[in-house]
């Protein structure tokens, strides 16, 4: 039930609202009837409740990811009654912490209303914490003993979230397997959630995959890319395969190019040391943007089951040749003398960044999918930090209308899926300008979520994905062969950049990035008219 049901949540805009104060069996109810249906489906599902108890273990409970994302997400799911009632939360890290200190650190990110304080207290009563060393088997033996001491633990299902740096993945997963095997013999299942980066290149990724597969089966491993949990990324499948109007034009005959964009208006801000080890291609392009590309380009799967969807994504990636340096522009931001605050500082001004670093903070790359549907259509991936706006979107630009009778007054149609912020789907089209004259004008057909769904709350990406792990749905997680193909596409480029120490092009903090990137896009066929800009109707 779970995989299909959660797909219907994304496809039909089954969105969660804030819970009211009304209660049933101690669980706050939502004002939304759909929320009630979701809760009923989950709590009646036999697979979801094959065991009464679930234990969610946060490895790296002292870190920023746990504090800002994992604990708040677990709280929201618990608050809304979406988790099994007998779910225990166990933090594990090297730091000497208490549940109270974890609560204090997480509270600013948990968005707790005054009426929810009692429910929050109930959440933390089901929390515990243990300190230990990641490479020490004895620490994991103590952790296992603690898990077995929890109510219902003898048959409990266990979920391990690795909110950790990749350098300790091998030690942690090996110790989990050595000391947690009792779970397998008793009957509960074990699932491991692995955060990116999944290696630095094809070789290191394959080493990690081989290590994990020696300890766990593929259906136990959940490689999380949080972009796959975003509302509009999940909506891509429904737009494509749930609407007759898009099918006939979603191909090389009608699409001139596809642009996938990720822009941030801030720099590394003290995280330069971490970022410098990876760069923008590893951080964003090889995962987030390539995942969106595969959803845009794939063929219709035979069903919405996890493997059917991921099979089609892998087929697309296999059709993409390794990206060439001739189709890439790299950039690195410099300070803006007229800016304010951090905008005055360039990437190399960050004291955590090595002097003279060539790590790119901006990249535009052109990929081609060599199959019957997309042959010759450029897929333009662009991403960067310290740019002029915050935006993530998918943009399909269609070919010119043949037989122009309006003397060049018409611009190309575009379909835009705006992932963040201000989620929206809109189509740029030509219409007659109102009035006495017979002049075409560019306008839009607009589905802006903030206007159409005013009284609903879009779940956070981590909410969707962690709930998927509880339910055993891997549709929105990265499979090992999918990961292998993604690294195959980018590894030769990454090695060339590092081997030849290719210097990135400087661009000013707060700009659109290097002008050379716009020139590359124009050269491969993207046409930027600059006559129209989408306006969020929710703010009018």
Coordinates of C-alpha atoms in Angstrom, one line a residue:
X1 CA 0.0 0.0 0.0
X2 CA 2.6 2.5 1.1
X3 CA 4.5 3.2 -2.2
X4 CA 1.3 3.7 -4.2
X5 CA -0.4 5.7 -1.6
X6 CA 2.4 8.1 -1.1
X7 CA 2.6 8.6 -4.9
X8 CA -1.0 9.6 -4.8
X9 CA -0.2 12.1 -2.1
X10 CA 2.2 13.9 -4.5
X11 CA 0.1 13.5 -7.6
X12 CA -3.2 14.7 -6.1
X13 CA -1.8 17.4 -3.9
X14 CA -2.7 15.6 -0.7
X15 CA -1.1 18.3 1.5
X16 CA -0.8 18.3 5.3
X17 CA -2.3 21.1 7.3
X18 CA -1.4 22.1 10.9
X19 CA -3.2 19.9 13.5
X20 CA -6.0 21.3 15.5
X21 CA -6.3 20.9 19.3
X22 CA -9.0 18.2 19.0
X23 CA -7.7 14.8 20.0
X24 CA -8.4 11.1 19.5
X25 CA -6.4 8.5 21.3
X26 CA -4.0 11.2 22.3
X27 CA -3.1 12.1 18.7
X28 CA -4.0 15.6 17.5
X29 CA -6.3 15.6 14.5
X30 CA -5.9 17.7 11.4
X31 CA -8.5 20.1 10.0
X32 CA -7.9 18.4 6.6
X33 CA -10.0 15.3 5.8
X34 CA -7.2 14.1 3.6
X35 CA -4.8 14.2 6.5
X36 CA -7.3 12.0 8.4
X37 CA -7.4 9.6 5.5
X38 CA -3.6 9.5 5.4
X39 CA -3.4 8.8 9.1
X40 CA -6.1 6.1 8.9
X41 CA -4.3 4.4 5.9
X42 CA -1.0 4.4 7.7
X43 CA -2.3 3.1 11.0
X44 CA -4.4 0.3 9.3
X45 CA -1.5 -0.8 7.0
X46 CA -0.2 -4.3 8.0
X47 CA 3.3 -3.7 6.6
X48 CA 3.6 -0.4 8.4
X49 CA 2.6 -2.1 11.6
X50 CA 4.1 -5.6 11.2
X51 CA 5.8 -4.8 14.6
X52 CA 4.3 -2.7 17.4
X53 CA 7.6 -1.0 18.1
X54 CA 10.0 1.0 15.9
X55 CA 13.3 2.5 17.0
X56 CA 14.8 5.4 15.1
X57 CA 18.5 5.8 15.8
X58 CA 20.2 9.1 14.9
X59 CA 23.9 8.5 14.4
X60 CA 25.6 11.8 14.7
X61 CA 22.9 13.3 17.0
X62 CA 25.1 16.2 18.0
X63 CA 25.6 17.5 14.5
X64 CA 24.0 20.3 12.6
X65 CA 22.0 18.0 10.3
X66 CA 20.4 16.2 13.3
X67 CA 19.7 19.5 15.1
X68 CA 18.3 21.4 12.2
X69 CA 16.6 18.7 10.1
X70 CA 16.3 15.2 11.6
X71 CA 15.0 15.9 15.1
X72 CA 12.6 18.6 13.9
X73 CA 11.3 16.2 11.1
X74 CA 10.7 13.4 13.6
X75 CA 8.9 15.8 15.8
X76 CA 6.6 17.0 13.0
X77 CA 5.8 13.4 12.1
X78 CA 5.2 12.5 15.7
X79 CA 3.1 15.6 16.3
X80 CA 0.8 14.8 13.3
X81 CA 0.3 11.2 14.3
X82 CA 2.1 9.8 11.2
X83 CA 4.4 7.5 13.1
X84 CA 3.6 4.3 14.9
X85 CA 2.6 5.2 18.4
X86 CA 5.3 3.0 19.9
X87 CA 8.3 4.7 18.2
X88 CA 11.4 5.4 20.2
X89 CA 14.1 7.8 19.2
X90 CA 17.7 7.2 20.3
X91 CA 20.5 9.6 19.7
X92 CA 24.2 8.4 19.4
X93 CA 27.3 10.6 19.1
X94 CA 30.7 11.1 20.6
X95 CA 29.6 14.2 22.5
X96 CA 28.6 14.0 26.2
X97 CA 24.9 15.1 25.8
X98 CA 21.6 14.6 27.5
X99 CA 18.0 14.6 26.0
X100 CA 17.5 18.0 27.6
X101 CA 20.5 19.5 25.9
X102 CA 19.4 18.0 22.5
X103 CA 15.9 19.5 23.1
X104 CA 17.4 22.9 23.8
X105 CA 19.6 22.8 20.7
X106 CA 16.8 21.6 18.4
X107 CA 13.9 23.8 19.7
X108 CA 14.6 26.9 17.6
X109 CA 14.1 24.7 14.4
X110 CA 11.0 22.7 15.6
X111 CA 8.3 25.3 15.1
X112 CA 6.3 24.4 18.2
X113 CA 3.0 26.2 18.8
X114 CA 2.0 26.9 22.4
X115 CA -0.8 24.4 22.2
X116 CA 1.7 21.7 21.3
X117 CA 3.9 21.8 24.3
X118 CA 2.2 18.8 25.9
X119 CA 2.7 16.8 22.7
X120 CA 6.3 18.0 22.5
X121 CA 6.9 16.7 26.0
X122 CA 5.5 13.3 25.0
X123 CA 7.9 13.3 22.0
X124 CA 11.0 13.9 24.2
X125 CA 9.8 11.3 26.7
X126 CA 10.3 8.8 23.9
X127 CA 13.8 10.0 23.3
X128 CA 17.1 8.8 24.8
X129 CA 20.7 9.4 24.2
X130 CA 24.0 7.4 24.4
X131 CA 27.5 8.6 23.8
X132 CA 30.2 6.4 22.2
X133 CA 32.9 6.2 19.6
X134 CA 32.1 5.4 16.0
X135 CA 35.0 3.0 15.5
X136 CA 34.6 1.3 18.9
X137 CA 32.6 -2.0 18.7
X138 CA 32.1 -1.8 22.5
X139 CA 30.2 1.4 22.1
X140 CA 27.8 -0.3 19.7
X141 CA 27.4 -3.3 22.0
X142 CA 26.3 -0.9 24.7
X143 CA 24.0 0.8 22.1
X144 CA 22.4 -2.6 21.3
X145 CA 21.9 -3.3 24.9
X146 CA 20.2 0.0 25.3
X147 CA 17.9 -0.7 22.3
X148 CA 17.0 -4.1 23.7
X149 CA 16.0 -2.4 27.0
X150 CA 13.3 -0.3 25.4
X151 CA 9.6 -1.3 25.5
X152 CA 8.7 -3.8 22.8
X153 CA 12.4 -3.9 21.6
X154 CA 12.5 -7.7 21.2
X155 CA 10.6 -7.5 17.9
X156 CA 11.2 -3.8 17.1
X157 CA 12.0 -2.5 13.7
X158 CA 15.2 -0.4 13.6
X159 CA 16.0 2.6 11.4
X160 CA 19.5 4.0 11.5
X161 CA 20.0 7.5 10.1
X162 CA 23.7 8.2 9.3
X163 CA 23.8 12.0 9.9
X164 CA 27.6 11.7 9.8
X165 CA 30.6 12.7 7.7
X166 CA 31.3 10.0 5.0
X167 CA 34.7 9.3 6.6
X168 CA 33.1 7.3 9.4
X169 CA 30.5 5.5 7.3
X170 CA 32.6 2.3 7.1
X171 CA 33.2 2.0 10.8
X172 CA 29.7 2.9 11.8
X173 CA 27.9 0.5 9.3
X174 CA 30.4 -2.3 10.1
X175 CA 29.6 -1.9 13.9
X176 CA 25.9 -1.7 13.3
X177 CA 26.0 -5.0 11.4
X178 CA 28.2 -6.7 13.9
X179 CA 26.2 -5.7 17.0
X180 CA 22.7 -5.3 15.7
X181 CA 22.4 -8.7 14.0
X182 CA 20.1 -9.9 16.9
X183 CA 17.4 -7.8 15.2
X184 CA 17.4 -10.0 12.1
X185 CA 17.1 -13.3 14.0
X186 CA 14.2 -12.1 16.1
X187 CA 12.0 -10.8 13.3
X188 CA 12.1 -7.0 13.1
X189 CA 13.7 -5.4 10.0
X190 CA 16.7 -3.0 9.9
X191 CA 17.0 -0.1 7.5
X192 CA 19.9 2.3 7.1
X193 CA 19.5 5.8 5.7
X194 CA 22.7 7.2 4.2
X195 CA 23.2 10.9 3.5
X196 CA 25.1 12.3 0.5
X197 CA 27.9 12.6 -0.6
X198 CA 28.0 9.0 -1.7
X199 CA 31.8 9.1 -2.4
X200 CA 33.9 11.7 -4.3
X201 CA 34.0 9.9 -7.7
X202 CA 33.1 6.6 -9.3
X203 CA 35.8 4.7 -7.6
X204 CA 35.1 5.8 -4.1
X205 CA 31.4 5.5 -4.6
X206 CA 31.8 1.9 -5.8
X207 CA 33.9 1.2 -2.7
X208 CA 31.2 2.5 -0.5
X209 CA 28.5 0.7 -2.3
X210 CA 30.5 -2.6 -2.2
X211 CA 31.0 -2.1 1.5
X212 CA 27.3 -1.4 2.2
X213 CA 26.2 -4.3 0.0
X214 CA 28.4 -6.7 2.0
X215 CA 26.6 -5.7 5.2
X216 CA 23.0 -5.0 4.0
X217 CA 20.7 -5.9 1.1
X218 CA 19.7 -3.2 -1.3
X219 CA 16.2 -3.0 0.1
X220 CA 17.7 -2.1 3.5
X221 CA 19.8 0.8 2.1
X222 CA 18.1 4.2 1.7
X223 CA 20.4 6.7 0.0
X224 CA 18.7 10.0 0.6
X225 CA 18.8 13.0 -1.8
X226 CA 16.4 15.4 -0.2
X227 CA 15.5 17.0 -3.5
X228 CA 13.6 13.8 -4.4
X229 CA 11.3 14.6 -1.4
X230 CA 10.3 18.1 -2.7
X231 CA 6.7 18.7 -3.8
X232 CA 7.5 19.9 -7.3
X233 CA 10.1 17.3 -8.0
X234 CA 7.7 14.6 -7.1
X235 CA 5.0 16.4 -9.2
X236 CA 7.2 16.0 -12.4
X237 CA 6.0 12.4 -12.8
X238 CA 2.3 13.4 -12.5
X239 CA 2.6 16.4 -14.9
X240 CA 4.2 14.1 -17.5
X241 CA 2.3 10.9 -17.2
X242 CA -1.0 12.1 -15.8
X243 CA -1.8 14.7 -18.5
X244 CA -2.6 13.9 -22.1
X245 CA -1.6 17.4 -23.3
X246 CA 2.1 17.0 -22.5
X247 CA 2.8 13.5 -23.9
X248 CA 2.9 14.4 -27.6
X249 CA 5.1 17.4 -27.2
X250 CA 7.6 16.0 -24.6
X251 CA 10.3 15.1 -27.1
X252 CA 12.9 16.3 -29.5
X253 CA 10.3 17.3 -32.1
X254 CA 8.9 20.1 -29.9
X255 CA 11.5 20.8 -27.1
X256 CA 14.4 23.0 -28.1
X257 CA 16.3 22.7 -24.7
X258 CA 15.8 21.8 -21.1
X259 CA 17.3 24.0 -18.4
X260 CA 17.7 22.8 -14.8
X261 CA 18.7 25.6 -12.4
X262 CA 19.8 25.8 -8.7
X263 CA 20.8 29.2 -7.4
X264 CA 21.6 30.5 -4.0
X265 CA 22.1 34.2 -3.1
X266 CA 24.7 33.5 -0.4
X267 CA 28.2 32.2 -0.3
X268 CA 29.9 29.5 1.8
X269 CA 29.7 31.7 5.0
X270 CA 32.3 29.9 7.1
X271 CA 31.6 26.5 5.6
X272 CA 34.3 27.0 2.9
X273 CA 36.5 24.4 4.4
X274 CA 33.8 21.7 3.9
X275 CA 32.7 23.0 0.6
X276 CA 36.2 23.2 -0.8
X277 CA 36.6 19.4 -0.5
X278 CA 33.6 18.9 -2.8
X279 CA 32.8 21.9 -5.0
X280 CA 29.5 22.9 -6.6
X281 CA 29.5 19.9 -9.1
X282 CA 29.6 17.3 -6.3
X283 CA 27.5 19.3 -4.0
X284 CA 24.5 20.0 -6.3
X285 CA 24.9 19.1 -10.0
X286 CA 25.9 15.4 -9.8
X287 CA 22.9 14.6 -7.5
X288 CA 20.1 17.2 -7.2
X289 CA 20.1 18.4 -10.8
X290 CA 20.9 15.0 -12.4
X291 CA 18.0 13.5 -10.4
X292 CA 15.6 16.1 -11.8
X293 CA 17.0 15.5 -15.3
X294 CA 16.2 11.8 -15.1
X295 CA 12.6 12.5 -14.0
X296 CA 12.2 14.9 -16.9
X297 CA 13.7 12.6 -19.5
X298 CA 12.7 9.1 -18.5
X299 CA 10.1 7.0 -20.3
X300 CA 6.8 6.1 -18.6
X301 CA 7.4 3.3 -16.0
X302 CA 5.1 0.3 -16.1
X303 CA 3.8 1.2 -12.6
X304 CA 4.6 3.5 -9.7
X305 CA 6.5 0.8 -7.8
X306 CA 9.9 1.8 -6.6
X307 CA 11.9 -0.4 -8.9
X308 CA 9.8 0.3 -12.0
X309 CA 10.4 4.1 -11.5
X310 CA 14.1 3.7 -10.8
X311 CA 14.6 1.3 -13.7
X312 CA 13.5 4.0 -16.1
X313 CA 15.8 6.6 -14.4
X314 CA 18.8 4.3 -14.8
X315 CA 18.0 3.8 -18.5
X316 CA 18.1 7.6 -19.1
X317 CA 21.4 8.0 -17.3
X318 CA 22.9 5.2 -19.4
X319 CA 22.1 7.2 -22.5
X320 CA 24.2 10.2 -21.3
X321 CA 27.9 10.3 -22.3
X322 CA 30.5 11.6 -19.8
X323 CA 30.3 15.4 -19.8
X324 CA 33.1 17.2 -21.8
X325 CA 35.0 20.2 -20.5
X326 CA 34.1 21.9 -23.8
X327 CA 30.5 21.9 -22.6
X328 CA 31.3 23.3 -19.1
X329 CA 31.8 26.8 -17.6
X330 CA 33.2 27.0 -14.1
X331 CA 33.1 30.1 -11.9
X332 CA 34.2 31.3 -8.5
X333 CA 32.6 34.3 -6.8
X334 CA 34.6 37.4 -5.8
X335 CA 33.5 40.2 -3.4
X336 CA 31.1 42.9 -4.5
X337 CA 32.7 46.3 -3.5
X338 CA 29.3 47.9 -3.5
X339 CA 27.6 45.1 -1.6
X340 CA 26.8 44.9 2.1
X341 CA 28.0 42.4 4.8
X342 CA 29.1 39.0 3.3
X343 CA 28.5 40.3 -0.2
X344 CA 31.8 42.3 0.1
X345 CA 33.7 39.0 0.6
X346 CA 34.8 36.6 -2.1
X347 CA 35.2 32.8 -1.8
X348 CA 38.9 33.2 -1.2
X349 CA 38.3 35.7 1.5
X350 CA 36.8 32.9 3.7
X351 CA 39.5 32.0 6.2
X352 CA 38.4 28.4 6.1
X353 CA 39.2 28.2 2.3
X354 CA 42.8 27.3 1.3
X355 CA 44.7 30.2 -0.4
X356 CA 44.5 30.1 -4.2
X357 CA 41.8 27.4 -4.2
X358 CA 40.4 26.6 -7.7
X359 CA 37.3 25.0 -6.3
X360 CA 34.3 26.2 -8.4
X361 CA 31.3 27.8 -6.7
X362 CA 29.4 28.0 -10.0
X363 CA 29.0 25.6 -12.9
X364 CA 27.0 25.3 -16.1
X365 CA 27.2 22.0 -18.0
X366 CA 25.5 20.8 -21.1
X367 CA 24.5 17.1 -21.3
X368 CA 22.8 15.1 -24.1
X369 CA 20.5 12.1 -23.8
X370 CA 21.4 9.9 -26.8
X371 CA 18.1 8.1 -27.3
X372 CA 15.2 8.3 -29.7
X373 CA 13.1 10.8 -27.6
X374 CA 15.9 13.3 -26.8
X375 CA 18.7 13.0 -29.4
X376 CA 20.1 16.4 -30.0
X377 CA 18.3 18.2 -27.3
X378 CA 20.7 20.0 -24.8
X379 CA 20.0 19.5 -21.1
X380 CA 21.6 22.5 -19.5
X381 CA 22.5 22.1 -15.8
X382 CA 23.5 25.3 -14.0
X383 CA 24.1 25.9 -10.3
X384 CA 26.0 28.3 -8.1
X385 CA 26.4 30.2 -4.9
X386 CA 26.4 34.0 -4.2
X387 CA 24.1 34.6 -7.2
X388 CA 21.4 37.2 -7.7
X389 CA 18.5 35.1 -6.3
X390 CA 17.4 31.9 -4.6
X391 CA 15.7 29.6 -7.1
X392 CA 15.5 26.0 -8.2
X393 CA 13.5 25.2 -11.3
X394 CA 13.0 23.0 -14.4
X395 CA 12.4 24.9 -17.6
X396 CA 11.4 23.3 -20.9
X397 CA 11.8 25.8 -23.8
X398 CA 9.9 24.7 -26.9
X399 CA 10.9 25.2 -30.5
X400 CA 9.7 28.1 -32.6
X401 CA 6.2 28.0 -34.1
X402 CA 6.7 27.1 -37.8
X403 CA 5.3 29.5 -40.4
X404 CA 5.5 32.7 -38.4
X405 CA 2.7 35.1 -39.5
X406 CA 3.4 37.7 -36.7
X407 CA 6.6 39.1 -38.1
X408 CA 8.9 37.9 -35.3
X409 CA 6.7 39.2 -32.4
X410 CA 6.3 35.8 -30.8
X411 CA 8.6 34.4 -28.2
X412 CA 9.2 30.7 -27.6
X413 CA 6.7 28.9 -25.3
X414 CA 8.1 27.6 -22.0
X415 CA 6.9 25.2 -19.3
X416 CA 8.4 26.0 -15.9
X417 CA 8.3 23.9 -12.8
X418 CA 9.5 26.1 -9.9
X419 CA 10.8 23.8 -7.2
X420 CA 11.7 26.6 -4.7
X421 CA 10.8 29.1 -3.4
X422 CA 7.1 29.8 -4.1
X423 CA 6.3 26.4 -5.7
X424 CA 4.6 26.8 -9.0
X425 CA 3.9 25.4 -12.4
X426 CA 3.4 27.9 -15.2
X427 CA 3.4 27.9 -19.0
X428 CA 4.7 31.0 -20.9
X429 CA 2.5 31.5 -24.0
X430 CA 1.5 34.1 -26.5
X431 CA -1.9 35.8 -26.3
X432 CA -3.5 38.8 -28.1
X433 CA -2.8 42.0 -26.1
X434 CA -6.1 43.4 -24.9
X435 CA -7.3 46.5 -26.8
X436 CA -7.9 47.6 -30.4
X437 CA -4.6 46.4 -31.8
X438 CA -3.9 42.8 -33.1
X439 CA -0.6 42.4 -31.3
X440 CA 0.7 39.2 -29.6
X441 CA 1.8 39.5 -26.0
X442 CA 3.6 37.0 -23.7
X443 CA 1.6 35.9 -20.7
X444 CA 1.2 32.7 -18.6
X445 CA -1.0 30.0 -17.5
X446 CA -0.2 29.8 -13.8
X447 CA -0.6 27.2 -11.0
X448 CA 1.1 28.9 -8.1
X449 CA 0.7 26.8 -5.0
X450 CA 0.5 29.7 -2.6
X451 CA -2.6 31.0 -4.4
X452 CA -4.3 27.7 -5.3
X453 CA -3.7 26.0 -2.0
X454 CA -3.8 28.9 0.5
X455 CA -4.7 26.9 3.6
X456 CA -2.4 23.9 3.2
X457 CA 1.1 23.2 4.5
X458 CA 3.5 21.6 2.1
X459 CA 5.4 18.9 4.0
X460 CA 9.1 19.3 4.3
X461 CA 11.1 17.0 2.0
X462 CA 12.6 15.2 4.9
X463 CA 9.1 14.5 6.3
X464 CA 8.1 12.7 3.1
X465 CA 11.4 10.7 2.8
X466 CA 11.6 9.6 6.4
X467 CA 8.0 8.5 6.3
X468 CA 8.8 6.6 3.1
X469 CA 11.6 4.7 5.0
X470 CA 9.1 3.7 7.8
X471 CA 6.8 2.4 5.0
X472 CA 9.5 0.7 3.0
X473 CA 9.0 2.7 -0.2
X474 CA 12.3 3.4 -2.0
X475 CA 10.8 5.2 -5.0
X476 CA 12.4 8.5 -4.0
X477 CA 15.8 7.1 -2.9
X478 CA 18.9 6.5 -5.0
X479 CA 19.6 2.9 -6.1
X480 CA 23.2 1.6 -6.4
X481 CA 23.2 1.3 -10.2
X482 CA 21.6 4.8 -10.5
X483 CA 24.4 6.2 -8.4
X484 CA 27.0 4.3 -10.5
X485 CA 25.7 5.9 -13.7
X486 CA 25.6 9.4 -12.2
X487 CA 29.3 9.2 -11.1
X488 CA 30.2 7.7 -14.5
X489 CA 28.9 10.9 -16.2
X490 CA 30.8 13.3 -14.0
X491 CA 34.0 11.5 -12.8
X492 CA 36.2 12.2 -15.9
X493 CA 35.3 15.9 -15.7
X494 CA 36.0 16.1 -12.0
X495 CA 39.4 14.4 -12.4
X496 CA 40.3 16.7 -15.3
X497 CA 39.5 19.8 -13.3
X498 CA 41.6 18.6 -10.4
X499 CA 44.4 17.2 -12.4
X500 CA 44.8 20.3 -14.7
X501 CA 43.9 22.8 -11.9
X502 CA 41.5 24.5 -14.3
X503 CA 41.0 28.1 -12.9
X504 CA 37.3 29.1 -12.5
X505 CA 36.1 32.4 -14.0
X506 CA 35.6 35.1 -11.4
X507 CA 32.1 36.5 -11.0
X508 CA 30.7 39.2 -8.7
X509 CA 28.8 38.3 -5.6
X510 CA 25.1 38.9 -6.4
X511 CA 25.4 38.6 -10.2
X512 CA 24.0 36.0 -12.6
X513 CA 27.3 34.3 -12.7
X514 CA 30.0 34.4 -15.4
X515 CA 28.7 35.9 -18.7
X516 CA 30.4 33.0 -20.5
X517 CA 27.8 30.7 -19.0
X518 CA 25.0 32.7 -20.8
X519 CA 27.0 32.5 -24.0
X520 CA 27.3 28.7 -23.7
X521 CA 23.6 28.4 -23.2
X522 CA 22.9 30.6 -26.3
X523 CA 25.4 28.6 -28.3
X524 CA 23.6 25.3 -27.7
X525 CA 20.2 26.7 -28.5
X526 CA 18.6 28.4 -25.4
X527 CA 17.0 31.7 -26.4
X528 CA 16.8 34.3 -23.6
X529 CA 14.4 37.0 -24.7
X530 CA 14.5 39.0 -21.4
X531 CA 11.0 40.5 -22.1
X532 CA 9.1 38.6 -19.4
X533 CA 9.5 37.8 -15.8
X534 CA 7.1 35.6 -13.7
X535 CA 5.4 37.5 -10.9
X536 CA 4.2 35.5 -7.8
X537 CA 0.5 36.2 -7.8
X538 CA 0.3 35.2 -4.1
X539 CA 2.1 38.5 -3.4
X540 CA -0.1 40.8 -5.5

